[in-house]
Coordinates of C-alpha atoms in Angstrom, one line a residue:
M5 CA 17.7 29.8 186.9
I6 CA 15.8 30.7 183.7
I7 CA 17.4 29.4 180.5
A8 CA 17.4 31.9 177.6
D9 CA 14.9 30.8 175.0
N10 CA 16.8 31.9 171.9
E11 CA 19.4 30.6 169.5
T12 CA 22.6 29.3 171.1
A13 CA 26.1 28.4 169.9
I14 CA 26.3 25.7 172.5
D15 CA 25.2 22.5 170.8
Y16 CA 23.1 20.6 173.3
L17 CA 21.5 18.3 170.7
Y18 CA 24.4 17.5 168.4
Y19 CA 22.8 19.6 165.6
E20 CA 26.4 20.6 164.7
T21 CA 26.2 17.6 162.3
V22 CA 23.5 19.4 160.3
A23 CA 25.4 22.7 160.3
K24 CA 28.6 21.0 159.2
T25 CA 26.8 19.2 156.4
V26 CA 25.3 22.5 155.2
V27 CA 28.8 24.2 155.4
K28 CA 30.4 21.4 153.5
L29 CA 27.8 21.6 150.7
I30 CA 28.2 25.4 150.4
R31 CA 31.9 25.0 150.0
Q32 CA 31.6 22.2 147.5
K33 CA 29.2 24.4 145.4
S34 CA 31.1 27.6 146.0
K35 CA 30.7 28.9 142.4
E36 CA 27.1 27.9 141.8
P37 CA 23.8 29.6 142.9
L38 CA 22.4 27.6 145.8
T39 CA 19.3 27.6 148.0
I40 CA 19.2 25.4 151.1
G41 CA 16.2 24.9 153.3
L42 CA 16.3 24.2 157.0
H43 CA 12.8 22.9 157.7
G44 CA 11.2 22.2 161.1
D45 CA 8.5 23.3 163.5
W46 CA 8.9 26.4 165.6
G47 CA 11.5 25.8 168.3
A48 CA 13.1 22.8 166.4
G49 CA 16.6 24.3 166.5
K50 CA 16.7 26.1 163.1
S51 CA 18.0 29.4 164.5
S52 CA 20.8 27.7 166.5
T53 CA 21.9 25.8 163.4
L54 CA 22.1 29.0 161.5
L55 CA 24.3 30.5 164.2
M56 CA 26.6 27.5 163.9
I57 CA 26.8 27.9 160.1
E58 CA 27.6 31.6 160.5
S59 CA 30.3 30.7 163.1
A60 CA 31.9 28.3 160.6
F61 CA 32.6 31.1 158.1
K62 CA 33.9 33.7 160.5
G63 CA 37.3 35.1 159.7
Q64 CA 37.2 34.1 156.0
T65 CA 38.0 37.2 154.1
D66 CA 36.8 35.9 150.7
T67 CA 33.4 34.9 152.2
L68 CA 30.6 37.3 153.3
C69 CA 27.9 35.9 155.6
V70 CA 24.8 38.0 156.1
R71 CA 22.1 37.3 158.6
F72 CA 18.5 38.5 157.7
N73 CA 15.5 38.2 160.0
G74 CA 12.4 38.8 158.1
W75 CA 10.3 39.1 161.2
L76 CA 12.2 42.2 162.3
F77 CA 11.1 44.0 159.2
E78 CA 7.5 43.1 159.4
G79 CA 5.4 46.0 158.3
Y80 CA 8.2 47.9 156.5
D81 CA 7.8 49.3 153.0
D82 CA 8.9 46.3 150.9
A83 CA 10.4 43.1 152.4
K84 CA 12.0 42.3 149.0
A85 CA 13.7 45.7 148.8
V86 CA 14.8 45.4 152.5
L87 CA 16.5 42.1 151.9
I88 CA 18.5 43.3 148.9
E89 CA 19.4 46.6 150.7
T90 CA 20.6 44.6 153.7
I91 CA 22.9 42.5 151.6
V92 CA 24.3 45.6 149.8
A93 CA 24.7 47.4 153.1
A94 CA 26.7 44.4 154.4
L95 CA 28.9 44.5 151.3
L96 CA 29.5 48.2 151.7
K97 CA 30.4 47.8 155.4
E98 CA 32.9 45.1 154.7
R99 CA 34.5 46.8 151.7
S100 CA 34.0 50.5 152.5
G101 CA 37.5 51.3 151.4
I102 CA 37.0 50.2 147.8
A103 CA 35.5 53.1 145.7
K104 CA 34.5 50.9 142.8
V105 CA 32.4 48.8 145.2
A106 CA 30.4 51.8 146.3
D107 CA 29.8 52.8 142.7
K108 CA 28.4 49.4 141.7
A109 CA 26.4 49.2 144.9
W110 CA 24.3 52.1 143.8
D111 CA 23.7 50.5 140.4
V112 CA 22.2 47.6 142.3
L113 CA 20.2 49.9 144.6
K114 CA 18.9 51.7 141.5
A115 CA 17.2 48.4 140.6
V116 CA 15.8 48.2 144.1
N117 CA 14.1 51.5 143.7
W118 CA 12.7 50.5 140.4
M119 CA 11.2 47.4 141.9
K120 CA 9.6 49.5 144.7
A121 CA 7.9 51.7 142.0
A122 CA 6.9 48.7 139.9
R123 CA 5.3 47.0 142.9
T124 CA 2.7 49.7 143.2
A125 CA 1.1 49.1 139.9
G126 CA 1.3 45.4 139.1
S127 CA 0.4 41.9 140.3
L128 CA 2.9 39.3 141.6
A129 CA 0.7 36.4 140.5
F130 CA 2.8 35.9 137.3
T131 CA 5.8 35.1 139.4
M132 CA 4.4 31.7 140.2
A133 CA 5.2 30.5 136.8
T134 CA 8.1 32.7 135.7
G135 CA 10.0 33.9 138.8
I136 CA 9.9 37.5 137.6
P137 CA 7.3 40.3 138.0
G138 CA 4.5 40.3 135.5
P139 CA 4.9 42.1 132.1
D140 CA 2.1 44.6 133.0
L141 CA 4.2 46.2 135.7
I142 CA 5.3 49.8 135.1
Q143 CA 8.6 50.4 133.5
G144 CA 9.7 53.7 135.0
I145 CA 11.0 54.6 138.4
G146 CA 10.4 57.5 140.6
S147 CA 13.1 59.8 142.0
I148 CA 14.2 59.4 145.6
A149 CA 16.1 61.6 148.0
G150 CA 19.5 60.4 149.1
K151 CA 18.3 57.9 151.6
V152 CA 18.3 54.3 150.2
I153 CA 19.9 52.5 153.0
S154 CA 19.4 53.6 156.6
D155 CA 22.7 55.4 157.1
P156 CA 25.2 55.5 154.2
K157 CA 27.7 57.5 156.2
A158 CA 28.2 54.5 158.4
Y159 CA 29.7 52.7 155.4
L160 CA 30.9 55.5 153.0
T161 CA 33.2 58.3 154.0
G162 CA 34.9 61.4 152.4
D163 CA 35.0 61.7 148.7
V164 CA 33.3 58.4 148.1
F165 CA 30.2 59.4 150.1
N166 CA 30.0 62.9 148.4
K167 CA 30.4 61.4 145.0
V168 CA 27.7 58.8 145.5
M169 CA 25.2 61.2 147.2
D170 CA 25.8 64.0 144.7
G171 CA 24.9 61.8 141.8
A172 CA 22.3 59.7 143.6
A173 CA 19.2 61.4 142.2
E174 CA 20.3 61.2 138.6
H175 CA 21.5 57.7 139.2
F176 CA 18.0 56.5 139.9
K177 CA 16.6 58.3 136.8
E178 CA 18.8 56.4 134.3
A179 CA 16.4 53.5 133.7
A180 CA 15.1 53.8 130.2
P181 CA 11.2 53.7 130.0
S182 CA 11.5 51.4 127.1
E183 CA 13.3 48.7 129.1
T184 CA 11.1 45.6 129.7
T185 CA 10.8 43.9 133.1
P186 CA 13.0 40.9 132.1
Q187 CA 15.7 43.3 130.9
R188 CA 15.7 45.1 134.2
M189 CA 15.9 41.8 136.1
H190 CA 18.8 40.6 134.0
A191 CA 20.5 43.9 134.5
F192 CA 20.1 43.6 138.2
R193 CA 21.7 40.1 138.2
E194 CA 24.6 41.3 136.1
D195 CA 25.1 44.4 138.3
F196 CA 25.0 42.2 141.5
E197 CA 27.4 39.7 140.0
E198 CA 29.8 42.4 139.2
L199 CA 29.4 43.9 142.7
L200 CA 30.5 40.6 144.2
E201 CA 33.5 40.5 141.8
R202 CA 34.6 44.1 142.7
A203 CA 34.2 43.3 146.4
K204 CA 36.4 40.2 146.0
V205 CA 33.7 38.0 147.5
D206 CA 34.0 34.5 146.3
R207 CA 31.0 33.3 148.3
L208 CA 28.0 35.3 149.6
I209 CA 26.0 33.4 152.1
V210 CA 22.6 34.9 153.2
L211 CA 21.0 33.2 156.3
I212 CA 17.2 33.9 156.3
D213 CA 15.6 33.3 159.7
D214 CA 12.1 33.5 161.2
L215 CA 10.4 33.6 157.8
D216 CA 7.6 31.4 159.1
R217 CA 6.8 34.1 161.7
C218 CA 6.1 36.7 159.1
L219 CA 2.7 37.6 157.6
P220 CA 2.1 35.9 154.2
Q221 CA 2.9 39.0 152.1
T222 CA 6.2 39.5 153.9
A223 CA 7.2 35.9 153.5
I224 CA 6.3 35.9 149.8
A225 CA 8.2 39.2 149.1
T226 CA 11.3 37.8 150.8
L227 CA 11.1 34.5 148.8
E228 CA 10.6 36.5 145.6
A229 CA 13.8 38.5 146.4
I230 CA 15.7 35.2 146.8
R231 CA 14.4 34.1 143.4
L232 CA 16.2 37.1 141.8
F233 CA 19.5 35.6 143.0
L234 CA 18.8 32.0 141.7
F235 CA 21.0 32.7 138.6
V236 CA 23.7 34.7 140.4
P237 CA 26.9 32.7 140.8
N238 CA 28.6 32.7 144.2
A239 CA 25.3 33.4 146.1
A240 CA 24.0 30.9 148.6
F241 CA 20.8 31.3 150.6
V242 CA 20.0 29.2 153.7
I243 CA 16.3 29.6 154.5
A244 CA 15.1 28.5 158.0
A245 CA 11.3 28.1 158.0
D246 CA 8.5 25.7 158.7
E247 CA 7.3 24.3 155.4
G248 CA 3.7 24.3 156.5
M249 CA 3.7 28.0 157.3
I250 CA 5.4 28.9 154.0
E251 CA 2.9 26.8 152.0
Y252 CA 0.1 28.6 153.9
A253 CA 1.7 31.9 152.9
V254 CA 1.7 30.8 149.2
R255 CA -1.9 29.8 149.4
N256 CA -2.9 33.0 151.1
H257 CA -1.0 35.2 148.6
F258 CA -2.3 33.3 145.5
P259 CA -5.9 32.4 146.6
D260 CA -7.1 31.6 143.1
L261 CA -4.7 28.8 142.5
P262 CA -6.1 25.3 142.1
A263 CA -5.8 23.0 145.1
A264 CA -3.3 20.7 143.6
A265 CA -1.2 19.9 140.5
G266 CA -0.8 16.2 140.2
P267 CA 0.3 14.4 143.4
T268 CA 1.5 17.6 145.1
S269 CA -0.1 21.0 145.7
Y270 CA 0.9 24.2 143.9
A271 CA 2.1 25.6 147.2
R272 CA 4.5 22.6 147.7
N273 CA 5.6 22.9 144.0
Y274 CA 6.5 26.6 144.6
L275 CA 8.6 25.8 147.7
E276 CA 10.3 22.8 146.0
K277 CA 11.2 24.9 143.0
L278 CA 12.8 27.6 145.2
I279 CA 14.6 25.2 147.6
Q280 CA 17.2 23.1 145.9
V281 CA 18.5 21.2 148.9
P282 CA 16.1 20.6 151.8
F283 CA 17.2 19.6 155.3
R284 CA 14.6 18.5 157.9
M285 CA 15.5 19.3 161.5
P286 CA 15.1 16.0 163.3
A287 CA 12.5 15.7 166.1
L288 CA 13.8 14.4 169.4
G289 CA 13.2 10.8 170.3
A290 CA 13.0 9.4 173.9
S291 CA 16.8 9.1 174.3
E292 CA 17.5 12.6 172.9
T293 CA 14.7 14.1 175.1
L294 CA 16.2 12.4 178.2
V295 CA 19.7 13.9 177.4
Y296 CA 18.4 17.3 176.6
L297 CA 16.0 17.5 179.6
T298 CA 18.8 16.4 181.9
L299 CA 21.1 19.1 180.6
L300 CA 18.4 21.8 181.0
L301 CA 17.4 20.7 184.5
Y302 CA 21.0 20.8 185.5
L303 CA 21.4 24.3 184.1
A304 CA 18.1 25.4 185.8
S305 CA 19.6 24.3 189.2
G306 CA 22.1 27.2 188.8
V307 CA 25.2 25.5 187.3
S308 CA 27.0 27.6 184.6
D309 CA 27.2 26.3 181.1
S310 CA 30.9 27.3 181.2
S311 CA 31.7 25.2 184.3
V312 CA 34.0 22.2 184.1
E313 CA 31.3 19.9 185.3
F314 CA 28.8 21.0 182.7
K315 CA 31.3 20.9 179.9
S316 CA 32.3 17.3 180.9
L317 CA 28.6 16.3 181.1
L318 CA 28.1 17.8 177.6
E319 CA 30.9 15.6 176.3
V320 CA 29.2 12.5 177.6
A321 CA 25.9 13.7 176.1
R322 CA 27.3 14.4 172.7
K323 CA 28.9 10.9 172.6
A324 CA 25.6 9.3 173.6
L325 CA 23.8 11.4 170.9
Q326 CA 26.0 10.0 168.1
R327 CA 23.8 6.8 168.2
P328 CA 20.7 7.8 170.0
W329 CA 18.7 4.8 168.8
L330 CA 20.9 2.6 171.1
G331 CA 19.6 4.5 174.2
T332 CA 23.0 4.0 175.9
G333 CA 26.0 6.1 176.9
F334 CA 24.2 8.6 179.2
D335 CA 23.8 6.8 182.5
R336 CA 25.2 7.3 185.9
D337 CA 28.1 5.0 185.4
K338 CA 29.3 6.8 182.2
I339 CA 28.7 10.2 183.8
K340 CA 30.5 9.3 187.0
A341 CA 33.4 7.9 185.1
R342 CA 33.8 11.2 183.2
L343 CA 33.1 13.6 186.1
G344 CA 34.6 11.6 188.9
S345 CA 31.5 12.0 191.0
I346 CA 27.9 13.1 190.5
P347 CA 26.9 16.4 192.1
S348 CA 23.6 16.3 194.0
D349 CA 21.9 18.8 191.6
L350 CA 22.9 16.6 188.7
D351 CA 21.7 13.5 190.5
A352 CA 18.3 15.1 191.0
A353 CA 18.1 16.2 187.4
L354 CA 18.9 12.6 186.2
Q355 CA 16.1 11.2 188.5
L356 CA 13.5 13.7 187.4
A357 CA 14.3 13.5 183.7
A358 CA 14.0 9.7 183.8
E359 CA 10.6 10.0 185.4
I360 CA 8.9 12.5 183.1
T361 CA 10.8 11.9 179.8
P362 CA 8.3 9.2 178.4
I363 CA 5.3 11.4 178.6
L364 CA 7.1 14.7 177.7
T365 CA 8.6 13.0 174.6
E366 CA 5.1 12.1 173.5
G367 CA 3.5 15.4 174.4
A368 CA 6.2 17.8 173.1
H369 CA 6.5 15.9 169.8
G370 CA 10.3 16.1 170.0
N371 CA 10.3 19.9 170.0
P372 CA 13.3 21.4 171.9
R373 CA 11.6 24.7 172.6
Q374 CA 8.6 23.2 174.2
I375 CA 10.9 21.1 176.5
K376 CA 12.9 24.2 177.3
R377 CA 9.8 26.3 178.1
F378 CA 8.5 23.4 180.3
V379 CA 11.8 23.5 182.3
N380 CA 11.7 27.4 182.5
T381 CA 8.2 27.4 183.8
M382 CA 9.0 24.9 186.4
A383 CA 12.1 26.8 187.5
L384 CA 10.1 30.1 187.7
R385 CA 7.5 28.5 189.9
V386 CA 10.1 27.0 192.2
E387 CA 11.6 30.5 192.5
I388 CA 8.2 32.0 193.2
A389 CA 7.7 29.5 196.0
S390 CA 11.1 30.3 197.4
E391 CA 10.4 34.1 197.4
R392 CA 7.1 33.6 199.2
G393 CA 8.8 31.3 201.8
F394 CA 7.1 28.0 201.1
Q395 CA 9.8 26.3 199.0
D396 CA 9.9 23.4 201.5
D397 CA 6.3 22.6 200.5
I398 CA 7.2 22.1 196.9
K399 CA 8.9 19.0 195.5
Q400 CA 10.1 19.3 191.9
S401 CA 9.0 15.8 191.0
V402 CA 5.4 16.5 192.1
L403 CA 5.4 19.9 190.5
A404 CA 6.8 18.4 187.2
K405 CA 4.1 15.7 187.2
L406 CA 1.3 18.2 187.7
M407 CA 2.7 20.4 185.0
L408 CA 2.6 17.5 182.6
A409 CA -1.2 17.3 183.3
E410 CA -1.5 21.1 183.0
R411 CA 0.2 21.1 179.6
F412 CA -1.2 18.0 178.0
A413 CA -4.5 17.3 179.8
P414 CA -6.0 20.6 181.0
E415 CA -9.3 19.0 182.0
L416 CA -7.3 16.8 184.4
F417 CA -5.4 19.7 185.9
N418 CA -8.6 21.7 186.2
A419 CA -10.3 18.9 188.1
I420 CA -7.3 18.5 190.4
A421 CA -7.2 22.3 191.1
R422 CA -10.9 22.3 191.9
D423 CA -10.9 19.6 194.5
A424 CA -7.3 20.0 196.0
S425 CA -7.4 20.0 199.8
A426 CA -5.1 19.3 202.7
D427 CA -6.0 15.6 202.4
G428 CA -5.2 15.4 198.7
S429 CA -7.4 15.3 195.6
K430 CA -10.5 13.2 195.0
T431 CA -9.7 13.1 191.3
I432 CA -6.2 11.8 192.1
S433 CA -7.6 9.2 194.5
I434 CA -10.1 7.9 191.9
L435 CA -7.5 7.9 189.1
E436 CA -4.7 6.2 191.0
R437 CA -7.2 3.6 192.3
K438 CA -8.3 3.0 188.6
V439 CA -4.7 2.5 187.6
T440 CA -3.8 0.1 190.4
S441 CA -6.9 -1.9 189.9
K442 CA -5.8 -2.5 186.3
G443 CA -8.7 -0.7 184.6
G444 CA -11.4 -1.3 187.2
K445 CA -14.1 1.3 187.2
D446 CA -15.9 3.0 190.1
A447 CA -19.2 2.9 188.3
D448 CA -21.0 5.7 190.2
D449 CA -18.0 7.8 191.1
D450 CA -16.0 8.2 187.9
P451 CA -15.8 11.8 186.7
M452 CA -13.3 10.8 184.1
A453 CA -15.3 8.2 182.2
D454 CA -16.0 10.4 179.2
W455 CA -12.7 12.3 179.0
P456 CA -11.4 12.2 175.4
N457 CA -7.8 11.3 176.4
I458 CA -8.4 9.0 179.4
E459 CA -5.7 6.6 178.2
W460 CA -3.1 9.3 178.3
V461 CA -4.4 10.3 181.8
K462 CA -3.9 6.7 182.9
R463 CA -0.3 6.6 181.7
W464 CA 0.3 9.9 183.5
A465 CA -1.1 8.5 186.8
A466 CA 1.3 5.6 186.6
I467 CA 4.5 7.6 186.5
P468 CA 6.1 8.4 189.8
P469 CA 5.6 9.9 192.3
P470 CA 2.1 8.9 193.4
L471 CA 0.1 12.0 194.4
N472 CA -2.7 10.4 196.4
G473 CA -2.9 12.0 199.9
I474 CA -0.5 14.8 199.1
D475 CA -1.6 18.4 199.8
L476 CA -1.5 19.9 196.3
R477 CA -2.8 23.3 197.2
P478 CA 0.8 24.9 197.2
Y479 CA 1.3 23.5 193.7
V480 CA -2.1 24.8 192.5
F481 CA -1.3 28.2 194.0
V482 CA 2.1 28.5 192.3
S483 CA 0.5 27.5 189.0
R484 CA -1.8 30.6 188.8
D485 CA 0.3 32.0 186.0
R486 CA -1.2 29.3 183.8
R487 CA -4.0 31.7 182.9
T488 CA -1.5 33.7 180.8
S489 CA 1.7 31.8 180.0
A490 CA 1.3 28.1 180.7
G491 CA -1.3 25.5 179.8
I492 CA -2.0 25.0 176.2
G493 CA -0.3 28.2 175.2
V494 CA 3.1 26.5 175.6
A495 CA 2.6 25.0 172.2
G496 CA 3.1 28.4 170.6
G497 CA 2.9 29.1 166.9
P498 CA -0.1 28.4 164.7
V499 CA -2.0 26.3 167.3
E500 CA -1.9 29.2 169.9
A501 CA -2.9 31.7 167.2
M502 CA -5.9 29.5 166.1
I503 CA -7.0 29.2 169.8
E504 CA -6.9 33.0 170.2
R505 CA -8.8 33.6 167.0
L506 CA -11.5 31.2 168.0
A507 CA -11.7 32.4 171.6
T508 CA -11.8 36.2 171.3
S509 CA -15.0 37.3 169.6
T510 CA -17.8 36.2 167.1
L511 CA -16.0 38.3 164.5
G512 CA -12.8 36.4 165.0
V513 CA -14.6 33.1 164.7
T514 CA -16.2 34.1 161.4
Q515 CA -12.8 35.0 160.0
V516 CA -11.5 31.5 160.5
T517 CA -12.1 29.6 157.2
K518 CA -13.2 26.0 156.9
A519 CA -10.0 25.2 155.0
E520 CA -7.9 26.4 157.9
V521 CA -9.7 24.2 160.4
A522 CA -9.5 21.2 157.9
A523 CA -5.8 21.8 157.5
L524 CA -5.1 21.1 161.2
T525 CA -3.5 17.8 161.9
P526 CA -5.5 15.6 164.3
E527 CA -3.0 16.3 167.1
D528 CA -3.2 20.1 166.5
A529 CA -7.0 20.0 166.3
N530 CA -7.1 18.3 169.7
R531 CA -4.7 20.9 171.1
V532 CA -7.0 23.7 169.8
F533 CA -10.0 21.8 171.3
Q534 CA -8.2 21.5 174.7
G535 CA -7.2 25.2 174.6
L536 CA -10.8 26.3 174.0
V537 CA -12.0 24.0 176.8
T538 CA -9.4 25.4 179.1
K539 CA -10.6 29.0 178.4
I540 CA -14.2 28.0 179.2
D541 CA -13.1 26.3 182.4
Q542 CA -11.2 29.4 183.4
T543 CA -14.3 31.6 182.9
E544 CA -15.4 33.1 186.2
D545 CA -19.1 33.6 185.3
L546 CA -20.5 30.6 183.4
G547 CA -23.9 32.1 183.6
K548 CA -23.1 34.0 180.3
R549 CA -21.9 32.3 177.1
P550 CA -18.1 32.4 177.1
P551 CA -16.5 33.8 173.9
A552 CA -14.6 30.5 173.5
A553 CA -17.9 28.6 173.2
E554 CA -18.5 30.1 169.7
G555 CA -15.1 28.9 168.6
L556 CA -15.7 25.5 170.1
A557 CA -18.9 25.1 168.2
R558 CA -17.2 26.2 165.0
L559 CA -14.2 23.8 165.5
C560 CA -16.3 20.8 166.3
G561 CA -18.7 21.6 163.5
D562 CA -15.8 21.3 161.0
R563 CA -14.0 18.4 162.8
P564 CA -16.5 15.6 163.4
E565 CA -14.0 13.6 165.5
L566 CA -14.2 16.2 168.2
R567 CA -18.0 16.2 168.6
E568 CA -18.0 13.3 171.1
P569 CA -15.5 15.0 173.3
L570 CA -17.6 18.2 173.0
V571 CA -20.7 16.5 174.4
A572 CA -18.6 14.9 177.1
F573 CA -17.2 18.3 178.0
L574 CA -20.7 19.9 178.1
G575 CA -21.8 17.1 180.4
R576 CA -19.2 17.7 183.0
L577 CA -19.8 21.5 183.3
P578 CA -21.0 22.4 186.8
V579 CA -24.8 22.3 186.4
S580 CA -25.4 24.8 189.3
K581 CA -23.2 27.5 187.6
I582 CA -24.0 27.3 183.9
G583 CA -26.5 29.5 182.1
G584 CA -29.1 28.6 179.4
W585 CA -26.5 29.3 176.7
V586 CA -25.3 25.7 177.0
V587 CA -28.5 24.3 175.6
S588 CA -28.4 26.0 172.1
G589 CA -26.0 27.5 169.6
W590 CA -24.0 24.4 168.8
G591 CA -25.5 23.7 165.4
V592 CA -23.8 21.0 163.4
A593 CA -21.3 20.5 166.2
V594 CA -23.8 18.2 168.0
E595 CA -25.3 16.5 164.8
G596 CA -24.6 13.0 163.5
P597 CA -23.9 10.2 166.1
Q598 CA -23.8 12.7 168.9
A599 CA -27.3 14.2 168.3
Q600 CA -28.9 11.6 170.5
E601 CA -26.3 12.0 173.3
F602 CA -26.8 15.8 173.3
A603 CA -30.6 15.3 173.4
E604 CA -30.2 13.1 176.4
L605 CA -28.0 15.7 178.1
V606 CA -30.5 18.4 177.5
G607 CA -33.1 16.1 179.0
E608 CA -31.0 15.8 182.1
W609 CA -30.7 19.5 182.4
A610 CA -34.4 19.8 182.0
T611 CA -35.1 17.5 184.9
Q612 CA -32.4 18.7 187.4
T613 CA -33.5 20.9 190.3
S614 CA -30.2 22.7 191.3
N615 CA -30.5 25.3 188.5
K616 CA -34.1 26.3 187.7
P617 CA -33.3 28.8 184.9
L618 CA -31.3 26.1 183.1
S619 CA -34.2 23.6 183.6
V620 CA -36.6 26.0 182.0
V621 CA -34.5 26.7 178.9
A622 CA -33.7 23.0 178.5
S623 CA -37.4 22.1 178.7
L624 CA -38.3 24.7 176.1
Q625 CA -35.6 23.2 173.8
L626 CA -37.2 19.8 174.2
N627 CA -40.7 21.1 173.7
P628 CA -40.6 24.1 171.3
K629 CA -44.4 24.2 171.1
S630 CA -44.6 25.3 174.8
K631 CA -42.9 28.6 173.7
R632 CA -46.2 29.7 172.1
K633 CA -48.3 29.0 175.1

């Protein structure tokens, strides 16, 4: 069974504690303007926490909770205006029977239209310092037809609708041309404050989600709209976003800013000025990953999350997660004591989770979404095997282990896929022999000697079950979807986006800036490297230069620590299949300490006999003078 990859009200990870803390803070500061940040990587559980916060305020008539997803409005006219209109529309919907609420709502929307007009003539750069649009913005507003929100009739009826719509055009012409921008902003805040008072809303809570998925201009426009409310009492904003992506949006929107101001960057100062109370979504440790993975595997077996067995298991999990550093409370004895007995599917889930948790914890960096997608991909492949009638040839423990290699060491998985046979895999045989001999090396028969992450590969080989002698062809066959949805792409987010930009075309490569490459963490830089390597490995015709080779040269040119793995990768390409492109076009990516290693590799290509065209090109590279003869 596939588990839905979206926010959920079921708390698998005891994130309810974060939600309860946010709710408590909002209630304590009910009369004050408040902005709260929920920070974390994509898939860290921010959306689910927002859902829990929203659920906590349901049924409270004096509180209005509005959910806003900036990503849904990507490409619309003005994200700032859309956010404000969404809030006003929610107020009108909840208080549609109060005529004076509708009247004041249109005063607020008048300011929205003014901002739309002002946006066309001025710059937003001044807002970095002041929080308001620059003084050079136009002062007037244009007229509009009756449509300000999508469907006023859904919220206004009868005389109220007619009254508002009949006077709408004049209503938007009332702004005096002599009014300054600060005056208009102050008027907006006063009108909005009065709107909340007329609507009898003691606390407005706006939940902003998926802001880090938006383009920089959309993210900045939404943040600027929030800044308008910073001095409006009773308004609280909870912003769920990855800090790094928001900082990138700020740098992109204000490219002329200096790199830093004192110990922190201007981008970080901007975010910290906007967010009064930051919460960081905790990454999962080994104990939490074990619990979460077990729950997901049990769900994937077909059990319902509303069943008595699962609810009882969830109680045991939540108790264990209260003190995860102890690593106790979620074992067979505790589970059996609560459930009475352990179902066979749960027993299998416990066994599999125990085996793969150590490496999955390290590889997924404690990200719940990556763990969930891992389980979903595995469940999908088991289902495919079942539909094709070879489910008996697939063991989940073997499949899970191979998927760990596929996800975190693509070069290992590719090597296994190439030599898988009925008798097993030569790569697996060498690797497991290497592990059991405690580091011994098969000097002349070691294709993994130069792999950049060989230590990780050794740890992978040591986890059960051993794979030597197993026919892995069914597993390779069922993993064919890796070309589109698995492999390095599971990481998602900015890493995947960077891989695609560097792997599509020369134009895409030139548009990646040096600063963007430098901003990658060492872990993400290695993921991008592995993603590009995987794309080259998957190329059917290596006689022509793969598009990803351009990106690989660019990446390694800007990240010197990846140059040694690059030369090692070039050295393991199948000599009989590669074209002359492999000899040149690498530029600074093979300079420095790797220059001599690359020169030696070119020398090997020049003297080999299995690929004559490659030998010729390599010889010309070593002896440029011969080109003139």
